[in-house]
Amino acid sequence: MRPEPSELQELVRDLHQQGSAWLPAGLGTRLDWGPPVAGPCTVVSCAALRGVREFNPGDFTITVAAGTPLVEVQEALGHQGQWLSVDAPWGDRQGAAAGSIGGLVARGLAGGYRQRYLGVRDQLIGLALMRADGVTARAGGKVVKNVAGYDLMRLFTGSWGSLGLITELTLRTLPQPPLRRSVCFQGGAEDLAGLSRWLLGSSLSPERIDWWNGSLAAAAGLDPEPLLLIGLASVDAATLQEQVRCLQERSCLQARVLDAASTGGWLARARGGTGPAAAAPTGATAPAWLLRLGVSPDRLVALMQAPVLEGLTVDMAAGSGLGLAWSDPAKPQTVVSSTQVSALRSLCGELGGHLTVLRQPPGAGLPAWLDAPSRPLIEAIKRRFDPAGQLAPGRLPGVAQRLSTV
């Protein structure tokens, strides 16, 4: 259901009075991500909540309706030389499937820009929401230095619609870097790990340090061997060139320097989307598996060398230890089994992290996430926000869904 803004609250109140389960949604482009909703459930989309409500370039803040596509937010900011420092969601195809800004926050997924700019929850300074009973609330503020109230921004980031429907967001923005370059190195995992460790401990502050496995490098049209993609940005050409030279001198591996347009094409093509240098493959289909991986950053090399990654395309952020892995739909002969994904989940746990199943083949039967150590606290918070359990049943992060064995 896509109610108009004037109809949304009445609809939610009716669902509450009827005791009906409902799922908050943005544009509905990724409803198949995560665990399936338990039982009959009405999907309530905020697609009609759209547009920039307030933009203060001097304060570097923007307030937008939750259903506004991310590409529209970036376009509005670009006219003033600013941007929202987050990656588009996986699978973006020229903005057509970028999804809404509210959906991005609700899933809390951060890409490679987290290295320098932190995650999407760190960009949030205020939000408005609607509870399961239709009551509205607001938290935070509209200027970076004056954020008041409870920190619902962090609580709702990554909540998967289980606590309420986000209706409006205020985010901090940044000036667009006038100059960007990327430096790419390919080689053995140990060589890349050594370069990554040095870079993380150096005075350089790259925008991203993305570690690709050989499958992802091949998808970008390169040799099928591991790759480290280092994104640099500066306001001064000489400073930027000095950073590039420093990286070239530091590593024994051959460096390839890319401009901003080429980097964008690589990133889009490799991650299942399209960019200036890529075209959508004819008949492209969604991957059978899409996984979110997380490990302790200092143990990332062990993950990238693990045989259990066989058949998966992997993109990890070296600084945070977070990333994605997916099966290539263009290679149906490469079968990734539930047993393999379970083994990968165990490995991530041993390496100080976790694995979330965002998408899986029919009948695979794996829980999207396992019980978190803080499960009792998570469930207590859920009861306070949604006592009747009407919101996103079965999709409470940190609480494993009990799947049927029938």
Coordinates of C-alpha atoms in Angstrom, one line a residue:
M1 CA 0.0 0.0 0.0
R2 CA 1.3 3.5 -0.9
P3 CA -0.9 5.9 1.0
E4 CA -0.7 9.7 0.4
P5 CA 1.0 11.6 3.3
S6 CA -2.5 12.8 4.5
E7 CA -3.7 9.2 4.6
L8 CA -0.7 7.5 6.2
Q9 CA -1.5 8.1 9.9
E10 CA -5.2 7.0 9.5
L11 CA -4.1 3.8 7.7
V12 CA -1.6 2.9 10.5
R13 CA -4.2 3.6 13.2
D14 CA -6.7 1.3 11.4
L15 CA -4.1 -1.5 11.1
H16 CA -3.4 -1.1 14.8
Q17 CA -7.0 -1.3 15.8
Q18 CA -7.5 -4.4 13.6
G19 CA -4.4 -6.0 15.1
S20 CA -3.0 -6.5 11.7
A21 CA 0.7 -7.0 11.1
W22 CA 2.4 -4.6 8.8
L23 CA 5.8 -4.0 7.3
P24 CA 7.3 -0.4 6.9
A25 CA 8.9 0.0 3.5
G26 CA 10.5 2.6 1.4
L27 CA 10.2 2.2 -2.4
G28 CA 9.9 -1.6 -2.1
T29 CA 13.0 -2.3 -4.2
R30 CA 14.6 -4.7 -1.8
L31 CA 11.7 -6.3 0.1
D32 CA 13.3 -9.7 -0.5
W33 CA 16.4 -8.8 1.6
G34 CA 16.7 -10.3 5.0
P35 CA 14.3 -12.8 6.8
P36 CA 10.9 -13.5 5.3
V37 CA 8.1 -11.8 7.2
A38 CA 6.3 -14.2 9.5
G39 CA 2.7 -14.7 8.5
P40 CA 0.3 -12.4 6.6
C41 CA 1.6 -8.8 6.6
T42 CA 0.6 -5.6 4.9
V43 CA 3.4 -3.7 3.3
V44 CA 3.1 0.1 3.9
S45 CA 5.3 2.0 1.6
C46 CA 6.4 5.6 2.2
A47 CA 7.0 6.2 -1.5
A48 CA 4.5 9.2 -1.4
L49 CA 6.6 10.8 1.3
R50 CA 9.0 12.4 -1.1
G51 CA 11.1 15.5 -1.6
V52 CA 13.5 17.8 0.2
R53 CA 11.8 19.6 3.1
E54 CA 14.7 21.9 4.1
F55 CA 18.2 22.4 2.9
N56 CA 20.7 24.7 4.6
P57 CA 23.9 24.7 2.6
G58 CA 25.6 27.0 5.1
D59 CA 24.9 24.7 8.0
F60 CA 25.6 21.6 5.8
T61 CA 22.3 19.9 6.7
I62 CA 19.4 18.6 4.7
T63 CA 15.9 17.4 5.8
V64 CA 14.2 15.0 3.4
A65 CA 11.1 12.9 3.4
A66 CA 11.9 9.2 4.0
G67 CA 10.6 8.0 0.6
T68 CA 12.9 10.3 -1.4
P69 CA 15.3 8.2 -3.6
L70 CA 18.9 8.5 -2.7
V71 CA 19.8 9.6 -6.2
E72 CA 17.4 12.6 -5.8
V73 CA 19.0 13.6 -2.5
Q74 CA 22.5 13.5 -4.1
E75 CA 21.3 15.5 -7.1
A76 CA 19.8 18.2 -4.9
L77 CA 23.0 18.5 -2.9
G78 CA 25.2 18.5 -6.0
H79 CA 23.7 21.8 -7.2
Q80 CA 25.3 23.3 -4.1
G81 CA 28.6 21.4 -4.4
Q82 CA 27.7 19.1 -1.5
W83 CA 27.0 15.4 -1.1
L84 CA 25.8 12.7 1.3
S85 CA 28.9 10.6 2.0
V86 CA 27.3 7.1 1.6
D87 CA 27.5 4.4 -1.0
A88 CA 24.4 3.5 -3.1
P89 CA 23.0 0.1 -2.1
W90 CA 24.2 -3.0 -3.8
G91 CA 22.8 -3.7 -7.2
D92 CA 22.1 0.0 -8.1
R93 CA 21.5 0.3 -11.9
Q94 CA 21.9 3.9 -12.9
G95 CA 19.8 5.0 -9.9
A96 CA 16.8 3.0 -10.9
A97 CA 17.1 0.6 -7.9
A98 CA 18.9 2.9 -5.5
G99 CA 15.9 2.8 -3.1
S100 CA 14.9 5.5 -0.7
I101 CA 16.9 7.3 1.9
G102 CA 14.6 5.9 4.6
G103 CA 15.2 2.4 3.4
L104 CA 19.0 2.9 3.4
V105 CA 18.9 4.0 7.0
A106 CA 16.5 1.3 8.1
R107 CA 18.9 -1.4 6.8
G108 CA 22.0 0.5 8.1
L109 CA 24.3 -0.9 5.5
A110 CA 27.5 1.1 5.0
G111 CA 29.9 0.8 2.0
G112 CA 33.5 1.7 1.4
Y113 CA 33.0 5.4 2.2
R114 CA 32.7 4.4 5.9
Q115 CA 36.5 4.4 5.9
R116 CA 36.7 8.2 6.0
Y117 CA 33.2 9.4 6.7
L118 CA 31.8 6.7 9.0
G119 CA 28.4 5.0 8.5
V120 CA 25.0 6.3 7.6
R121 CA 24.0 6.4 11.3
D122 CA 26.8 8.9 11.8
Q123 CA 25.3 11.2 9.1
L124 CA 21.9 11.3 10.9
I125 CA 21.2 14.2 13.2
G126 CA 17.4 14.0 13.4
L127 CA 14.5 11.9 12.4
A128 CA 10.7 11.8 12.5
L129 CA 8.9 8.5 12.9
M130 CA 5.5 6.8 13.3
R131 CA 4.9 4.1 15.8
A132 CA 2.8 1.0 15.3
D133 CA -0.2 2.7 16.8
G134 CA 0.1 5.8 14.6
V135 CA 1.6 8.0 17.2
T136 CA 4.3 10.3 15.7
A137 CA 7.5 11.3 17.4
R138 CA 10.6 13.3 16.5
A139 CA 14.2 13.1 17.8
G140 CA 17.4 15.0 17.3
G141 CA 17.7 18.4 15.7
K142 CA 18.3 20.2 12.5
V143 CA 21.8 21.6 13.1
V144 CA 24.9 19.5 13.8
K145 CA 25.8 21.4 17.0
N146 CA 22.3 21.3 18.5
V147 CA 21.0 17.7 18.6
A148 CA 18.6 17.3 21.4
G149 CA 16.4 14.4 22.7
Y150 CA 16.9 10.7 22.8
D151 CA 19.3 9.2 20.3
L152 CA 16.7 7.4 18.3
M153 CA 18.8 7.9 15.2
R154 CA 21.3 5.2 16.1
L155 CA 18.5 2.9 17.4
F156 CA 16.5 3.1 14.2
T157 CA 19.5 2.7 11.9
G158 CA 19.5 -1.0 11.0
S159 CA 16.2 -1.7 12.7
W160 CA 14.7 -3.2 9.6
G161 CA 11.3 -1.6 10.2
S162 CA 10.9 -3.5 13.5
L163 CA 10.4 -0.4 15.7
G164 CA 8.5 2.1 13.6
L165 CA 8.2 3.8 10.2
I166 CA 10.8 6.5 9.5
T167 CA 9.0 9.4 7.9
E168 CA 11.6 12.2 7.7
L169 CA 15.4 12.5 8.2
T170 CA 17.8 15.3 8.8
L171 CA 21.4 14.5 7.7
R172 CA 24.7 16.3 7.7
T173 CA 26.3 16.9 4.4
L174 CA 29.8 17.5 3.2
P175 CA 31.5 19.6 0.5
Q176 CA 32.1 17.5 -2.6
P177 CA 35.9 16.9 -3.0
P178 CA 37.0 18.8 -6.1
L179 CA 39.7 16.3 -6.9
R180 CA 39.6 12.5 -6.7
R181 CA 41.9 9.7 -7.7
S182 CA 42.0 6.0 -7.0
V183 CA 45.1 3.8 -6.9
C184 CA 44.6 0.1 -7.6
F185 CA 47.0 -2.7 -6.6
Q186 CA 46.7 -6.4 -7.5
G187 CA 48.7 -9.2 -6.0
G188 CA 48.8 -11.8 -3.3
A189 CA 46.7 -11.5 -0.1
E190 CA 49.7 -11.1 2.2
D191 CA 51.1 -8.2 0.0
L192 CA 47.8 -6.5 0.0
A193 CA 47.3 -7.0 3.7
G194 CA 50.7 -5.5 4.4
L195 CA 49.9 -2.4 2.3
S196 CA 46.5 -2.1 4.0
R197 CA 48.0 -2.2 7.5
W198 CA 50.6 0.4 6.6
L199 CA 48.0 2.6 5.1
L200 CA 45.6 2.4 8.1
G201 CA 48.5 3.4 10.4
S202 CA 49.8 6.2 8.2
S203 CA 48.9 9.9 8.1
L204 CA 47.0 9.5 4.9
S205 CA 43.2 9.5 5.1
P206 CA 41.7 7.8 2.0
E207 CA 38.0 7.8 1.3
R208 CA 37.9 4.1 0.9
I209 CA 40.2 1.0 1.1
D210 CA 38.2 -1.7 -0.6
W211 CA 39.6 -5.3 -0.8
W212 CA 38.2 -7.3 -3.7
N213 CA 38.7 -11.0 -4.3
G214 CA 39.7 -12.3 -7.7
S215 CA 36.1 -12.9 -8.8
L216 CA 35.2 -9.3 -8.3
A217 CA 38.3 -8.0 -10.0
A218 CA 37.4 -10.2 -13.0
A219 CA 33.8 -8.8 -13.0
A220 CA 35.4 -5.4 -13.4
G221 CA 37.3 -6.5 -16.4
L222 CA 40.7 -7.0 -14.7
D223 CA 42.9 -10.0 -14.0
P224 CA 41.3 -12.5 -11.7
E225 CA 43.5 -11.9 -8.7
P226 CA 42.9 -10.0 -5.4
L227 CA 42.8 -6.2 -5.6
L228 CA 43.1 -3.3 -3.2
L229 CA 41.2 -0.2 -4.4
I230 CA 42.3 3.0 -2.5
G231 CA 40.2 6.1 -3.1
L232 CA 41.9 9.5 -2.5
A233 CA 40.4 13.0 -2.4
S234 CA 41.8 16.5 -1.9
V235 CA 41.2 20.2 -2.6
D236 CA 44.8 20.5 -3.9
A237 CA 46.2 18.8 -7.0
A238 CA 49.8 18.8 -5.6
T239 CA 48.7 17.2 -2.4
L240 CA 46.7 14.6 -4.2
Q241 CA 49.6 13.7 -6.5
E242 CA 51.9 13.4 -3.4
Q243 CA 49.5 10.9 -1.9
V244 CA 49.5 8.9 -5.1
R245 CA 53.3 9.0 -5.3
C246 CA 53.6 7.9 -1.7
L247 CA 51.4 4.8 -2.3
Q248 CA 53.4 3.9 -5.5
E249 CA 56.7 4.1 -3.6
R250 CA 55.4 2.1 -0.6
S251 CA 54.3 -1.1 -2.5
C252 CA 56.3 -3.4 -4.6
L253 CA 53.1 -4.2 -6.5
Q254 CA 52.4 -2.4 -9.8
A255 CA 50.0 0.5 -9.3
R256 CA 47.2 1.6 -11.6
V257 CA 45.9 5.2 -11.2
L258 CA 42.3 5.9 -12.0
D259 CA 40.3 9.2 -12.3
A260 CA 37.0 9.6 -10.6
A261 CA 34.9 8.6 -13.6
S262 CA 36.8 5.4 -14.2
T263 CA 36.6 4.5 -10.5
G264 CA 32.8 5.0 -10.5
G265 CA 32.5 2.8 -13.5
W266 CA 34.6 0.0 -11.9
L267 CA 32.6 0.2 -8.7
A268 CA 29.2 0.1 -10.4
R269 CA 30.1 -2.6 -12.8
A270 CA 31.7 -4.8 -10.2
R271 CA 28.9 -4.5 -7.7
G272 CA 26.1 -5.5 -10.0
G273 CA 25.1 -2.1 -11.3
T274 CA 25.9 0.2 -14.1
G275 CA 27.9 3.3 -14.4
P276 CA 29.5 5.6 -17.0
A277 CA 31.8 2.8 -18.1
A278 CA 29.4 -0.1 -18.0
A279 CA 26.2 -1.3 -19.4
A280 CA 23.6 -3.6 -17.7
P281 CA 24.1 -7.2 -18.9
T282 CA 21.2 -8.4 -21.0
G283 CA 18.9 -10.6 -19.0
A284 CA 20.7 -9.9 -15.8
T285 CA 19.3 -11.6 -12.8
A286 CA 19.6 -11.3 -9.0
P287 CA 22.3 -13.4 -7.3
A288 CA 21.1 -16.5 -5.5
W289 CA 23.1 -15.5 -2.4
L290 CA 23.8 -12.0 -1.1
L291 CA 25.6 -11.9 2.2
R292 CA 26.8 -9.2 4.5
L293 CA 30.1 -10.2 6.2
G294 CA 31.9 -8.6 9.1
V295 CA 35.1 -9.6 10.8
S296 CA 37.7 -8.0 13.0
P297 CA 39.7 -5.7 10.6
D298 CA 43.0 -7.2 11.7
R299 CA 41.9 -10.7 10.7
L300 CA 40.5 -9.8 7.3
V301 CA 43.4 -11.4 5.5
A302 CA 42.4 -14.8 7.0
L303 CA 38.9 -14.4 5.6
M304 CA 40.0 -13.3 2.2
Q305 CA 42.2 -16.4 1.9
A306 CA 39.6 -18.9 3.2
P307 CA 38.6 -21.7 0.8
V308 CA 35.0 -21.4 2.0
L309 CA 34.7 -18.2 -0.2
E310 CA 34.9 -20.4 -3.3
G311 CA 32.2 -19.4 -5.8
L312 CA 31.5 -16.1 -4.1
T313 CA 32.3 -12.6 -5.2
V314 CA 33.6 -10.5 -2.3
D315 CA 34.0 -6.8 -1.6
M316 CA 35.3 -5.9 1.9
A317 CA 36.3 -2.6 3.5
A318 CA 39.8 -3.0 4.9
G319 CA 39.3 -0.4 7.7
S320 CA 36.0 -1.6 9.1
G321 CA 36.1 -5.3 8.2
L322 CA 32.6 -5.1 6.8
G323 CA 31.5 -6.0 3.3
L324 CA 29.4 -8.0 0.9
A325 CA 29.7 -11.4 -0.8
W326 CA 27.4 -12.7 -3.5
S327 CA 27.1 -15.6 -6.0
D328 CA 27.4 -14.6 -9.6
P329 CA 24.1 -15.2 -11.5
A330 CA 26.1 -15.4 -14.8
K331 CA 27.8 -18.5 -13.6
P332 CA 25.1 -21.1 -12.8
Q333 CA 27.7 -23.8 -12.8
T334 CA 29.2 -22.4 -9.6
V335 CA 26.9 -23.7 -6.9
V336 CA 27.1 -22.2 -3.4
S337 CA 25.3 -24.4 -0.9
S338 CA 23.7 -23.7 2.5
T339 CA 26.4 -25.8 4.1
Q340 CA 29.1 -23.6 2.6
V341 CA 27.4 -20.4 3.8
S342 CA 26.9 -21.9 7.3
A343 CA 30.6 -22.7 7.4
L344 CA 31.4 -19.1 6.3
R345 CA 29.1 -17.8 9.1
S346 CA 31.1 -19.9 11.6
L347 CA 34.4 -18.6 10.2
C348 CA 33.2 -15.0 10.5
G349 CA 32.3 -15.7 14.1
E350 CA 35.7 -17.1 14.8
L351 CA 37.3 -14.0 13.3
G352 CA 35.4 -11.7 15.6
G353 CA 32.5 -10.9 13.4
H354 CA 29.2 -12.1 11.9
L355 CA 27.3 -12.9 8.8
T356 CA 23.9 -11.7 7.7
V357 CA 22.0 -13.5 4.9
L358 CA 20.4 -10.7 2.8
R359 CA 19.2 -13.0 0.0
Q360 CA 19.2 -16.7 -0.5
P361 CA 17.9 -19.3 -2.9
P362 CA 14.3 -20.7 -2.3
G363 CA 14.4 -23.5 0.2
A364 CA 17.9 -22.7 1.6
G365 CA 16.4 -22.3 5.0
L366 CA 19.2 -20.3 6.7
P367 CA 18.2 -17.7 9.3
A368 CA 19.1 -14.2 8.2
W369 CA 20.9 -13.5 11.4
L370 CA 21.6 -15.4 14.7
D371 CA 20.7 -14.4 18.2
A372 CA 22.9 -11.6 19.5
P373 CA 24.3 -11.7 23.0
S374 CA 22.1 -8.7 23.8
R375 CA 18.9 -10.4 22.6
P376 CA 17.0 -9.8 25.9
L377 CA 17.7 -6.1 25.7
I378 CA 16.7 -6.0 22.0
E379 CA 13.4 -7.7 22.8
A380 CA 12.7 -5.4 25.7
I381 CA 13.2 -2.4 23.4
K382 CA 10.9 -4.0 20.9
R383 CA 8.2 -4.4 23.5
R384 CA 8.3 -0.7 24.4
F385 CA 8.0 0.5 20.8
D386 CA 5.6 -2.2 19.6
P387 CA 3.9 -4.0 22.5
A388 CA 1.5 -5.9 20.2
G389 CA 4.3 -7.1 17.9
Q390 CA 2.6 -5.8 14.8
L391 CA 5.7 -4.3 13.1
A392 CA 7.8 -6.5 10.7
P393 CA 7.1 -9.8 12.5
G394 CA 10.1 -12.1 12.3
R395 CA 12.5 -9.2 11.3
L396 CA 13.9 -8.1 14.6
P397 CA 17.7 -7.8 14.1
G398 CA 19.6 -9.8 16.7
V399 CA 16.8 -12.3 17.2
A400 CA 17.0 -15.4 15.0
Q401 CA 13.9 -16.3 13.2
R402 CA 12.7 -19.8 14.0
L403 CA 12.2 -21.3 10.6
S404 CA 9.8 -24.1 9.9
T405 CA 11.2 -27.6 9.4
V406 CA 8.2 -28.8 7.4

